[in-house]
Amino acid sequence: MTLAQLDLTGDLARPTRLTVPDLSNWPLHRVRVSFECATSGTQEHRFAGPRLYDVLSSAGPGFDPVRRKDRLRFLIAVSGTDGHHALLSWAEIDPDFAHALVLLAVSIDDTPLDRAGPQLVLPQDRCGARHISGIRAIRVDGAYGAASWPVPATPGRGSAEVR
């Protein structure tokens, strides 16, 4: 049996490649989720998997310990085999901020996802908007800091004023 692989990349001290059995080594959380789908009605599933926060934390995100609340500038991009993508902020999953339950599901309805790959599950999202099946890549990105932001124009000098 060929196991699906997930690449953790980006601003990490320990980028890695994981399989569903690897993810099963973290504490597993179980949730029952109802997705309200416009095309197929309400779908209910049971998922089990580690928290995204736990998995990414173990990979050593490159937070700058000198910068206050540096974690807040980090984004998490998730890509699946079917071409779907989702974006989360670190603040969503961090226990010091929103502490949202976000799972990397290793099973759905008690069926292991070893060959298909893990699924991104956000029980709080209405209609499973950011649900990703067959995750192949997760990139943690904190590289777009304030130094690269454009400098706002001075009001009255060719800029548009918001009133």
PDB file of N, CA, C and O in Angstrom, residues 14-66:
ATOM      1  N   ARG A  14      12.301  22.869  11.298  1.00  0.00           N
ATOM      2  CA  ARG A  14      12.358  21.455  10.940  1.00  0.00           C
ATOM      3  C   ARG A  14      11.298  21.112   9.892  1.00  0.00           C
ATOM      4  O   ARG A  14      10.317  20.426  10.207  1.00  0.00           O
ATOM      5  N   PRO A  15      11.475  21.571   8.640  1.00  0.00           N
ATOM      6  CA  PRO A  15      10.521  21.151   7.610  1.00  0.00           C
ATOM      7  C   PRO A  15      10.567  19.628   7.502  1.00  0.00           C
ATOM      8  O   PRO A  15      11.607  19.019   7.782  1.00  0.00           O
ATOM      9  N   THR A  16       9.459  19.044   7.141  1.00  0.00           N
ATOM     10  CA  THR A  16       9.411  17.581   7.149  1.00  0.00           C
ATOM     11  C   THR A  16       8.369  17.058   6.178  1.00  0.00           C
ATOM     12  O   THR A  16       7.551  17.804   5.640  1.00  0.00           O
ATOM     13  N   ARG A  17       8.395  15.764   5.980  1.00  0.00           N
ATOM     14  CA  ARG A  17       7.381  15.053   5.195  1.00  0.00           C
ATOM     15  C   ARG A  17       6.722  14.055   6.139  1.00  0.00           C
ATOM     16  O   ARG A  17       7.404  13.316   6.844  1.00  0.00           O
ATOM     17  N   LEU A  18       5.386  14.054   6.169  1.00  0.00           N
ATOM     18  CA  LEU A  18       4.631  13.211   7.093  1.00  0.00           C
ATOM     19  C   LEU A  18       3.624  12.354   6.339  1.00  0.00           C
ATOM     20  O   LEU A  18       3.123  12.749   5.288  1.00  0.00           O
ATOM     21  N   THR A  19       3.295  11.217   6.932  1.00  0.00           N
ATOM     22  CA  THR A  19       2.218  10.357   6.439  1.00  0.00           C
ATOM     23  C   THR A  19       1.107  10.350   7.484  1.00  0.00           C
ATOM     24  O   THR A  19       1.285  10.847   8.604  1.00  0.00           O
ATOM     25  N   VAL A  20      -0.018   9.766   7.150  1.00  0.00           N
ATOM     26  CA  VAL A  20      -1.117   9.650   8.114  1.00  0.00           C
ATOM     27  C   VAL A  20      -0.667   8.874   9.354  1.00  0.00           C
ATOM     28  O   VAL A  20      -0.946   9.301  10.479  1.00  0.00           O
ATOM     29  N   PRO A  21       0.063   7.741   9.224  1.00  0.00           N
ATOM     30  CA  PRO A  21       0.545   7.082  10.438  1.00  0.00           C
ATOM     31  C   PRO A  21       1.458   7.983  11.292  1.00  0.00           C
ATOM     32  O   PRO A  21       1.401   7.925  12.524  1.00  0.00           O
ATOM     33  N   ASP A  22       2.269   8.823  10.655  1.00  0.00           N
ATOM     34  CA  ASP A  22       3.087   9.776  11.415  1.00  0.00           C
ATOM     35  C   ASP A  22       2.188  10.730  12.209  1.00  0.00           C
ATOM     36  O   ASP A  22       2.444  11.006  13.385  1.00  0.00           O
ATOM     37  N   LEU A  23       1.154  11.247  11.567  1.00  0.00           N
ATOM     38  CA  LEU A  23       0.244  12.192  12.229  1.00  0.00           C
ATOM     39  C   LEU A  23      -0.512  11.531  13.377  1.00  0.00           C
ATOM     40  O   LEU A  23      -0.903  12.200  14.335  1.00  0.00           O
ATOM     41  N   SER A  24      -0.696  10.230  13.297  1.00  0.00           N
ATOM     42  CA  SER A  24      -1.410   9.501  14.349  1.00  0.00           C
ATOM     43  C   SER A  24      -0.610   9.414  15.641  1.00  0.00           C
ATOM     44  O   SER A  24      -1.146   9.006  16.672  1.00  0.00           O
ATOM     45  N   ASN A  25       0.661   9.813  15.609  1.00  0.00           N
ATOM     46  CA  ASN A  25       1.486   9.804  16.820  1.00  0.00           C
ATOM     47  C   ASN A  25       1.211  10.991  17.734  1.00  0.00           C
ATOM     48  O   ASN A  25       1.614  10.980  18.892  1.00  0.00           O
ATOM     49  N   TRP A  26       0.561  12.023  17.233  1.00  0.00           N
ATOM     50  CA  TRP A  26       0.176  13.160  18.077  1.00  0.00           C
ATOM     51  C   TRP A  26      -1.121  12.799  18.800  1.00  0.00           C
ATOM     52  O   TRP A  26      -1.863  11.910  18.357  1.00  0.00           O
ATOM     53  N   PRO A  27      -1.467  13.509  19.875  1.00  0.00           N
ATOM     54  CA  PRO A  27      -2.773  13.275  20.514  1.00  0.00           C
ATOM     55  C   PRO A  27      -3.894  13.509  19.502  1.00  0.00           C
ATOM     56  O   PRO A  27      -3.894  14.521  18.801  1.00  0.00           O
ATOM     57  N   LEU A  28      -4.811  12.560  19.411  1.00  0.00           N
ATOM     58  CA  LEU A  28      -5.917  12.660  18.462  1.00  0.00           C
ATOM     59  C   LEU A  28      -7.138  13.264  19.134  1.00  0.00           C
ATOM     60  O   LEU A  28      -7.472  12.933  20.263  1.00  0.00           O
ATOM     61  N   HIS A  29      -7.780  14.160  18.406  1.00  0.00           N
ATOM     62  CA  HIS A  29      -9.022  14.791  18.854  1.00  0.00           C
ATOM     63  C   HIS A  29     -10.129  14.296  17.936  1.00  0.00           C
ATOM     64  O   HIS A  29      -9.914  14.108  16.739  1.00  0.00           O
ATOM     65  N   ARG A  30     -11.296  14.096  18.498  1.00  0.00           N
ATOM     66  CA  ARG A  30     -12.431  13.581  17.720  1.00  0.00           C
ATOM     67  C   ARG A  30     -13.546  14.622  17.686  1.00  0.00           C
ATOM     68  O   ARG A  30     -13.873  15.209  18.716  1.00  0.00           O
ATOM     69  N   VAL A  31     -14.080  14.841  16.481  1.00  0.00           N
ATOM     70  CA  VAL A  31     -15.179  15.798  16.319  1.00  0.00           C
ATOM     71  C   VAL A  31     -16.225  15.222  15.366  1.00  0.00           C
ATOM     72  O   VAL A  31     -15.922  14.432  14.474  1.00  0.00           O
ATOM     73  N   ARG A  32     -17.443  15.636  15.607  1.00  0.00           N
ATOM     74  CA  ARG A  32     -18.553  15.332  14.684  1.00  0.00           C
ATOM     75  C   ARG A  32     -18.887  16.654  14.015  1.00  0.00           C
ATOM     76  O   ARG A  32     -19.115  17.663  14.687  1.00  0.00           O
ATOM     77  N   VAL A  33     -18.912  16.653  12.681  1.00  0.00           N
ATOM     78  CA  VAL A  33     -19.092  17.887  11.922  1.00  0.00           C
ATOM     79  C   VAL A  33     -20.281  17.747  10.985  1.00  0.00           C
ATOM     80  O   VAL A  33     -20.448  16.712  10.330  1.00  0.00           O
ATOM     81  N   SER A  34     -21.091  18.793  10.928  1.00  0.00           N
ATOM     82  CA  SER A  34     -22.181  18.874   9.950  1.00  0.00           C
ATOM     83  C   SER A  34     -21.832  19.953   8.936  1.00  0.00           C
ATOM     84  O   SER A  34     -21.589  21.101   9.316  1.00  0.00           O
ATOM     85  N   PHE A  35     -21.774  19.566   7.675  1.00  0.00           N
ATOM     86  CA  PHE A  35     -21.526  20.514   6.594  1.00  0.00           C
ATOM     87  C   PHE A  35     -22.852  20.803   5.902  1.00  0.00           C
ATOM     88  O   PHE A  35     -23.552  19.876   5.505  1.00  0.00           O
ATOM     89  N   GLU A  36     -23.189  22.068   5.775  1.00  0.00           N
ATOM     90  CA  GLU A  36     -24.405  22.460   5.055  1.00  0.00           C
ATOM     91  C   GLU A  36     -24.018  22.800   3.624  1.00  0.00           C
ATOM     92  O   GLU A  36     -23.562  23.897   3.340  1.00  0.00           O
ATOM     93  N   CYS A  37     -24.185  21.844   2.724  1.00  0.00           N
ATOM     94  CA  CYS A  37     -23.776  22.026   1.336  1.00  0.00           C
ATOM     95  C   CYS A  37     -24.974  22.414   0.474  1.00  0.00           C
ATOM     96  O   CYS A  37     -26.032  21.802   0.570  1.00  0.00           O
ATOM     97  N   ALA A  38     -24.783  23.422  -0.367  1.00  0.00           N
ATOM     98  CA  ALA A  38     -25.859  23.903  -1.237  1.00  0.00           C
ATOM     99  C   ALA A  38     -26.272  22.844  -2.246  1.00  0.00           C
ATOM    100  O   ALA A  38     -27.439  22.746  -2.613  1.00  0.00           O
ATOM    101  N   THR A  39     -25.330  22.023  -2.708  1.00  0.00           N
ATOM    102  CA  THR A  39     -25.636  21.050  -3.764  1.00  0.00           C
ATOM    103  C   THR A  39     -26.088  19.695  -3.237  1.00  0.00           C
ATOM    104  O   THR A  39     -26.888  19.028  -3.874  1.00  0.00           O
ATOM    105  N   SER A  40     -25.588  19.285  -2.048  1.00  0.00           N
ATOM    106  CA  SER A  40     -25.919  17.940  -1.575  1.00  0.00           C
ATOM    107  C   SER A  40     -26.581  17.905  -0.202  1.00  0.00           C
ATOM    108  O   SER A  40     -26.700  16.837   0.391  1.00  0.00           O
ATOM    109  N   GLY A  41     -27.004  19.054   0.298  1.00  0.00           N
ATOM    110  CA  GLY A  41     -27.669  19.091   1.594  1.00  0.00           C
ATOM    111  C   GLY A  41     -26.692  18.953   2.742  1.00  0.00           C
ATOM    112  O   GLY A  41     -25.493  19.104   2.585  1.00  0.00           O
ATOM    113  N   THR A  42     -27.223  18.633   3.909  1.00  0.00           N
ATOM    114  CA  THR A  42     -26.389  18.508   5.099  1.00  0.00           C
ATOM    115  C   THR A  42     -25.679  17.159   5.111  1.00  0.00           C
ATOM    116  O   THR A  42     -26.305  16.119   4.916  1.00  0.00           O
ATOM    117  N   GLN A  43     -24.375  17.216   5.325  1.00  0.00           N
ATOM    118  CA  GLN A  43     -23.551  16.013   5.424  1.00  0.00           C
ATOM    119  C   GLN A  43     -22.966  15.958   6.829  1.00  0.00           C
ATOM    120  O   GLN A  43     -22.456  16.968   7.317  1.00  0.00           O
ATOM    121  N   GLU A  44     -23.042  14.811   7.477  1.00  0.00           N
ATOM    122  CA  GLU A  44     -22.459  14.650   8.807  1.00  0.00           C
ATOM    123  C   GLU A  44     -21.359  13.605   8.751  1.00  0.00           C
ATOM    124  O   GLU A  44     -21.530  12.540   8.159  1.00  0.00           O
ATOM    125  N   HIS A  45     -20.213  13.950   9.380  1.00  0.00           N
ATOM    126  CA  HIS A  45     -19.080  13.026   9.423  1.00  0.00           C
ATOM    127  C   HIS A  45     -18.402  13.120  10.783  1.00  0.00           C
ATOM    128  O   HIS A  45     -18.471  14.144  11.457  1.00  0.00           O
ATOM    129  N   ARG A  46     -17.712  12.044  11.136  1.00  0.00           N
ATOM    130  CA  ARG A  46     -16.869  12.005  12.330  1.00  0.00           C
ATOM    131  C   ARG A  46     -15.414  12.001  11.884  1.00  0.00           C
ATOM    132  O   ARG A  46     -15.023  11.197  11.038  1.00  0.00           O
ATOM    133  N   PHE A  47     -14.626  12.896  12.448  1.00  0.00           N
ATOM    134  CA  PHE A  47     -13.215  13.001  12.102  1.00  0.00           C
ATOM    135  C   PHE A  47     -12.372  12.786  13.348  1.00  0.00           C
ATOM    136  O   PHE A  47     -12.782  13.143  14.458  1.00  0.00           O
ATOM    137  N   ALA A  48     -11.176  12.253  13.156  1.00  0.00           N
ATOM    138  CA  ALA A  48     -10.188  12.143  14.228  1.00  0.00           C
ATOM    139  C   ALA A  48      -8.844  12.551  13.653  1.00  0.00           C
ATOM    140  O   ALA A  48      -8.507  12.203  12.517  1.00  0.00           O
ATOM    141  N   GLY A  49      -8.088  13.312  14.452  1.00  0.00           N
ATOM    142  CA  GLY A  49      -6.765  13.723  14.007  1.00  0.00           C
ATOM    143  C   GLY A  49      -6.122  14.669  14.994  1.00  0.00           C
ATOM    144  O   GLY A  49      -6.765  15.153  15.924  1.00  0.00           O
ATOM    145  N   PRO A  50      -4.835  14.947  14.789  1.00  0.00           N
ATOM    146  CA  PRO A  50      -4.151  15.904  15.661  1.00  0.00           C
ATOM    147  C   PRO A  50      -4.529  17.332  15.304  1.00  0.00           C
ATOM    148  O   PRO A  50      -4.989  17.616  14.192  1.00  0.00           O
ATOM    149  N   ARG A  51      -4.333  18.233  16.259  1.00  0.00           N
ATOM    150  CA  ARG A  51      -4.535  19.656  15.988  1.00  0.00           C
ATOM    151  C   ARG A  51      -3.442  20.139  15.044  1.00  0.00           C
ATOM    152  O   ARG A  51      -2.270  19.779  15.207  1.00  0.00           O
ATOM    153  N   LEU A  52      -3.811  20.976  14.095  1.00  0.00           N
ATOM    154  CA  LEU A  52      -2.837  21.596  13.205  1.00  0.00           C
ATOM    155  C   LEU A  52      -1.799  22.349  14.023  1.00  0.00           C
ATOM    156  O   LEU A  52      -0.601  22.310  13.723  1.00  0.00           O
ATOM    157  N   TYR A  53      -2.220  23.019  15.075  1.00  0.00           N
ATOM    158  CA  TYR A  53      -1.312  23.769  15.933  1.00  0.00           C
ATOM    159  C   TYR A  53      -0.195  22.878  16.492  1.00  0.00           C
ATOM    160  O   TYR A  53       0.979  23.245  16.476  1.00  0.00           O
ATOM    161  N   ASP A  54      -0.545  21.691  16.984  1.00  0.00           N
ATOM    162  CA  ASP A  54       0.444  20.787  17.572  1.00  0.00           C
ATOM    163  C   ASP A  54       1.464  20.335  16.536  1.00  0.00           C
ATOM    164  O   ASP A  54       2.667  20.303  16.803  1.00  0.00           O
ATOM    165  N   VAL A  55       0.991  19.981  15.354  1.00  0.00           N
ATOM    166  CA  VAL A  55       1.878  19.495  14.296  1.00  0.00           C
ATOM    167  C   VAL A  55       2.824  20.602  13.849  1.00  0.00           C
ATOM    168  O   VAL A  55       4.043  20.389  13.740  1.00  0.00           O
ATOM    169  N   LEU A  56       2.288  21.791  13.585  1.00  0.00           N
ATOM    170  CA  LEU A  56       3.135  22.890  13.122  1.00  0.00           C
ATOM    171  C   LEU A  56       4.087  23.378  14.214  1.00  0.00           C
ATOM    172  O   LEU A  56       5.237  23.731  13.926  1.00  0.00           O
ATOM    173  N   SER A  57       3.641  23.392  15.444  1.00  0.00           N
ATOM    174  CA  SER A  57       4.515  23.816  16.546  1.00  0.00           C
ATOM    175  C   SER A  57       5.729  22.904  16.663  1.00  0.00           C
ATOM    176  O   SER A  57       6.840  23.361  16.937  1.00  0.00           O
ATOM    177  N   SER A  58       5.523  21.612  16.449  1.00  0.00           N
ATOM    178  CA  SER A  58       6.639  20.673  16.556  1.00  0.00           C
ATOM    179  C   SER A  58       7.658  20.859  15.423  1.00  0.00           C
ATOM    180  O   SER A  58       8.807  20.439  15.554  1.00  0.00           O
ATOM    181  N   ALA A  59       7.257  21.507  14.340  1.00  0.00           N
ATOM    182  CA  ALA A  59       8.163  21.769  13.217  1.00  0.00           C
ATOM    183  C   ALA A  59       8.982  23.040  13.435  1.00  0.00           C
ATOM    184  O   ALA A  59       9.861  23.361  12.639  1.00  0.00           O
ATOM    185  N   GLY A  60       8.721  23.763  14.515  1.00  0.00           N
ATOM    186  CA  GLY A  60       9.521  24.925  14.875  1.00  0.00           C
ATOM    187  C   GLY A  60       9.306  26.151  14.010  1.00  0.00           C
ATOM    188  O   GLY A  60      10.209  26.562  13.285  1.00  0.00           O
ATOM    189  N   PRO A  61       8.124  26.775  14.082  1.00  0.00           N
ATOM    190  CA  PRO A  61       7.897  27.994  13.303  1.00  0.00           C
ATOM    191  C   PRO A  61       8.935  29.059  13.648  1.00  0.00           C
ATOM    192  O   PRO A  61       9.352  29.168  14.800  1.00  0.00           O
ATOM    193  N   GLY A  62       9.352  29.823  12.644  1.00  0.00           N
ATOM    194  CA  GLY A  62      10.431  30.788  12.804  1.00  0.00           C
ATOM    195  C   GLY A  62      10.023  32.112  13.398  1.00  0.00           C
ATOM    196  O   GLY A  62      10.323  33.164  12.825  1.00  0.00           O
ATOM    197  N   PHE A  63       9.362  32.077  14.528  1.00  0.00           N
ATOM    198  CA  PHE A  63       8.969  33.315  15.200  1.00  0.00           C
ATOM    199  C   PHE A  63      10.212  34.026  15.723  1.00  0.00           C
ATOM    200  O   PHE A  63      11.123  33.390  16.241  1.00  0.00           O
ATOM    201  N   ASP A  64      10.217  35.342  15.632  1.00  0.00           N
ATOM    202  CA  ASP A  64      11.308  36.149  16.162  1.00  0.00           C
ATOM    203  C   ASP A  64      10.996  36.433  17.632  1.00  0.00           C
ATOM    204  O   ASP A  64      10.038  37.153  17.936  1.00  0.00           O
ATOM    205  N   PRO A  65      11.794  35.880  18.564  1.00  0.00           N
ATOM    206  CA  PRO A  65      11.492  36.053  19.986  1.00  0.00           C
ATOM    207  C   PRO A  65      11.625  37.500  20.460  1.00  0.00           C
ATOM    208  O   PRO A  65      11.091  37.854  21.511  1.00  0.00           O
ATOM    209  N   VAL A  66      12.310  38.339  19.690  1.00  0.00           N
ATOM    210  CA  VAL A  66      12.497  39.728  20.078  1.00  0.00           C
ATOM    211  C   VAL A  66      11.286  40.580  19.694  1.00  0.00           C
ATOM    212  O   VAL A  66      10.963  41.550  20.377  1.00  0.00           O
TER     213      VAL A  66
END
